[in-house]
Each structure stands twice: as structure tokens, then as C-alpha cells.
Amino acid sequence: MPDELFFDDPADLKRARDAVFAGTLDRIFDHHPHYRKVFAERGIERSDIRGIDDLAKLPITGKADYVGQPADFSLSLPASFDAEERVVWDVMYTTGSTGDPTPFTSTSYDFLNILAVNRNMLRLRGVTAEDTILNLFPLTRHPHGAFARAMNAAAAYNIPIIAAMPGAPSARHPGLGNRTDDVCALAARSGATILWGVPSYMRKMLGRAEELGLSMPSVRLVFVTGEGFGEEARQDLVDRLKRLGAADPKISVSYGATEMQGGMVECVPGAGYHNPAPLQFCFEAVDPETHALVADGEEGLILLTHLDRRGTTMLRYALGDTARLTRAKCPHCGALTERLVSVPTRRDGFVKIRGMLVNPQALADVLAADSGIADFQAIVDKEDENDQFSMDRLRIRLSSSGEAIHVLGLRVAEKVKATTGVMPVVELAAADDAAFTGRGWKAKPIVDLRKKPE
Ligand SMILES: [Zn+2]
């Protein structure tokens, strides 16, 4: 079997994909609670779906289907199947429709696949055996792919990784987690060649390192996830690293999703986001309204199909973005796999704040449910309004029903953090505040004041 990323002939790749997908389809038709119901309603039989070319016969799956009944998306395999396929290895969480994040379950079988996905991501990004990674993702209340999978990626590639643990994950363990100055010092003495994290935090950290007179000459690669990351932002990070002594730093952007437990990555800047595991994932682009397939290179709603999963398993799942998709061999690295050749645009109304996907309605619901709040408005902007690359900031402006504002503020901050994963700034609104008088903003649960990248 050739390397899954570098098949020469598309027909050979398709045959290999169909072979692995057949095993998953057999299990879905017999043991997937959600799809068994959908297929029964629509009269779809196993023999109708011979491989990925028949995917278009299936309805698309929306986020609402999944977050409404997440347990129904895990295969419920009987004991006759190998334990590897049934044992839950870990559960990660993604943004839900209510205050509760939605579980994404992986079995031992899936975890090995996740290691392979993350190994492929590092290969595509040009990581070598000499590299060392600095993991700059914070710990989150609900397990989230970013922190954990960076650690797993290094394991799969047999290279060293240092977790910087920015932030203060728990008041019970004041020794866990690091302030920005300590993260800077760690980054400087670690000798890391790769920085991996949320771009706005990375930028803040590098700015502080410069102020502290530190240097990071060994850094050669920076891994960031999308988060509205444009060309200007890329150049800004490069310039900062050069001032810290890095000779020729490259920024590698990925388009990540909980449903992949990894991300689609660039092999070189601007080459598009590669599906890192064509034998595990199949991507399609469809018209957002009619759901008909669009031609290669045309903007469409991006769908993900799991070709080889046993825990949470999805067919034609709409990730919530539109982008242009191509199946052409990458002219830079030669990989034969799907690539997104435009920056994905969110279509589901969710917003990304500091790398966390936030459901505006869930945030509005949790605020509306607090009887201490008379009125509120959530706003996303930047810590420095004159600097479009500075850290995202979530502000909750509210008026109190009578409760002391410091008591209310602490409680609201905790609730918002638990719901969204983002710690907000809580502000008391002035009585004549336009946001509170029904003019303009109020119709939206979250007002996003951030400038969109070019
Ligand atoms: Zn490539």
C-alpha cells in the first residue's frame, strides 16, 4: 500500500478509500443510532452506498443533528467486535447548542487513527526529527483537542514537546499554569524550533518577550489555527520573530475541527489546507442552499465524512464553513488529497474568540437565565482597538437588578467562562448606553467589532 498522502493515481486512492469505508459503512448500517433512523426513514439500504462516489445519495448532517443527540452519533458495537473498536479512549468537547459543550468520543481504534492524522500533519508541515515543539495552548475546562493533540502529535512523531501551560487553570492549584512573563522565559530557554498555539496569544507573548529583551533564535516554524488569520497577520508574526533573532521563520496555518481531532494544514504558506488523512476523511463542497455538489474550485459548504471511525462517526457533516475545495495534486508537495484553497468563512453564526468556537445563542441563554441581570449585551473586540492583531476580548456589558455589581460580576464571569471557554470582562453599562436602549445592536446576541482580515 502506498503512503496515503502520496498516491499517484486517483483511481488507486479511491479504491483504497472505498475499502476502508466499507468496514465503517457496515457498522453504521447495523449499529449507528442516528443514521439507522435516517436511513430507515428514507429507505436507504447498505447496497445503495458502494463507496465515496455514492455519498451524494445521503442527506447532509447538520450541527443541530449532532449536538441535539451526540450519543446517537457513536457506534454502539456489540461485544462480538474487537475491544479496540469499543473501548472509549478519550472524550473531547466541541461547542454545543446550549450551555453544555458536545462530547466527541474516540475509541482506542480511533486514537491510533488520531495519532496517524497528527503525524501526517507534522509531515506535511515539514517537521524533522531535530525539531522541538513548544505547546502554547491553554488548559480548558472541557477537554479540547488543541492542548491534548499537540502533545499526542509529538508522541506520534517521536520528538520532544514542552507544554507552556499559559494561564491559571485552577484556583485549587496555584502552581499550575504560567503567567505570560514565565511563558516568555520558558520559550527562550526551551530552545524550541516550533511554536504551536492560538495566534493572538502567540503575538502577545512574542511582544512581551521583546520587551523583556529575550531571544528565540531557534524558532523556525510557527503553527497557528485559522482564527481569521490573514496575510498581514502572518507577516506580523514573522517580523516579531525576526526581531527575536529567528533567521527565517515560517508560519503554517491550519483549519482545525473537533470532528477531525486535528486540522487541514499547509505544506508551504499559501498552498491551501490539505486533508491530512485521505483514508480517514473525505471532504466535499456543496451548494449551501440546494446541497448539490459544486465543481472543484468553486465556493461551497464544506462537508466531512469519517471513512474510518468507531466512536463519534459522521457522514457528510457540515463543518459550518464555506470554502473552495480542490482535489488536484498539490503542486508544492505532491500530495493527492483534498485541499481548501481559500480561507474558510463561517456560515453557521458561530464566532471564534481566542481560538474557541462560541455559540452566541448559548451565551445569550446563560445571561438571560441569571435573575441578577436586568439587561445585557455581549461584545467581541480587541484588547487594543488600534491594533487589529491584538488579543480578542469578550466584554459583557450589563445592568444589575439590584445585586452588588462585584458579586454579580464574578458570578457572570464564571458562568460565561464555563459556557464559552472564554473569560470575559464584565462591565456595568451606563443608563444611557445606546446598546441598552434598543437602538442598533440589541438584536444580535454577540456584536463582533473585530475587523475582518483581507
Ligand atoms: Zn502541498
GROMACS .gro file of N, CA, C and O and ligand atoms in nm, residues 267 274 330 333, ligand 1:
model
   17
  267CYS      N    1   0.133   2.287   0.344
  267CYS     CA    2   0.268   2.230   0.333
  267CYS      C    3   0.368   2.346   0.322
  267CYS      O    4   0.476   2.340   0.379
  274HIS      N    5  -0.450   2.111   0.346
  274HIS     CA    6  -0.457   1.972   0.299
  274HIS      C    7  -0.534   1.883   0.396
  274HIS      O    8  -0.508   1.888   0.518
  330CYS      N    9  -0.131   1.846  -0.504
  330CYS     CA   10  -0.069   1.971  -0.461
  330CYS      C   11   0.058   1.996  -0.543
  330CYS      O   12   0.147   1.911  -0.548
  333CYS      N   13   0.388   1.996  -0.271
  333CYS     CA   14   0.439   1.876  -0.202
  333CYS      C   15   0.403   1.748  -0.275
  333CYS      O   16   0.457   1.642  -0.244
  455ZN      ZN   17   0.119   2.051  -0.050
   0.00000   0.00000   0.00000
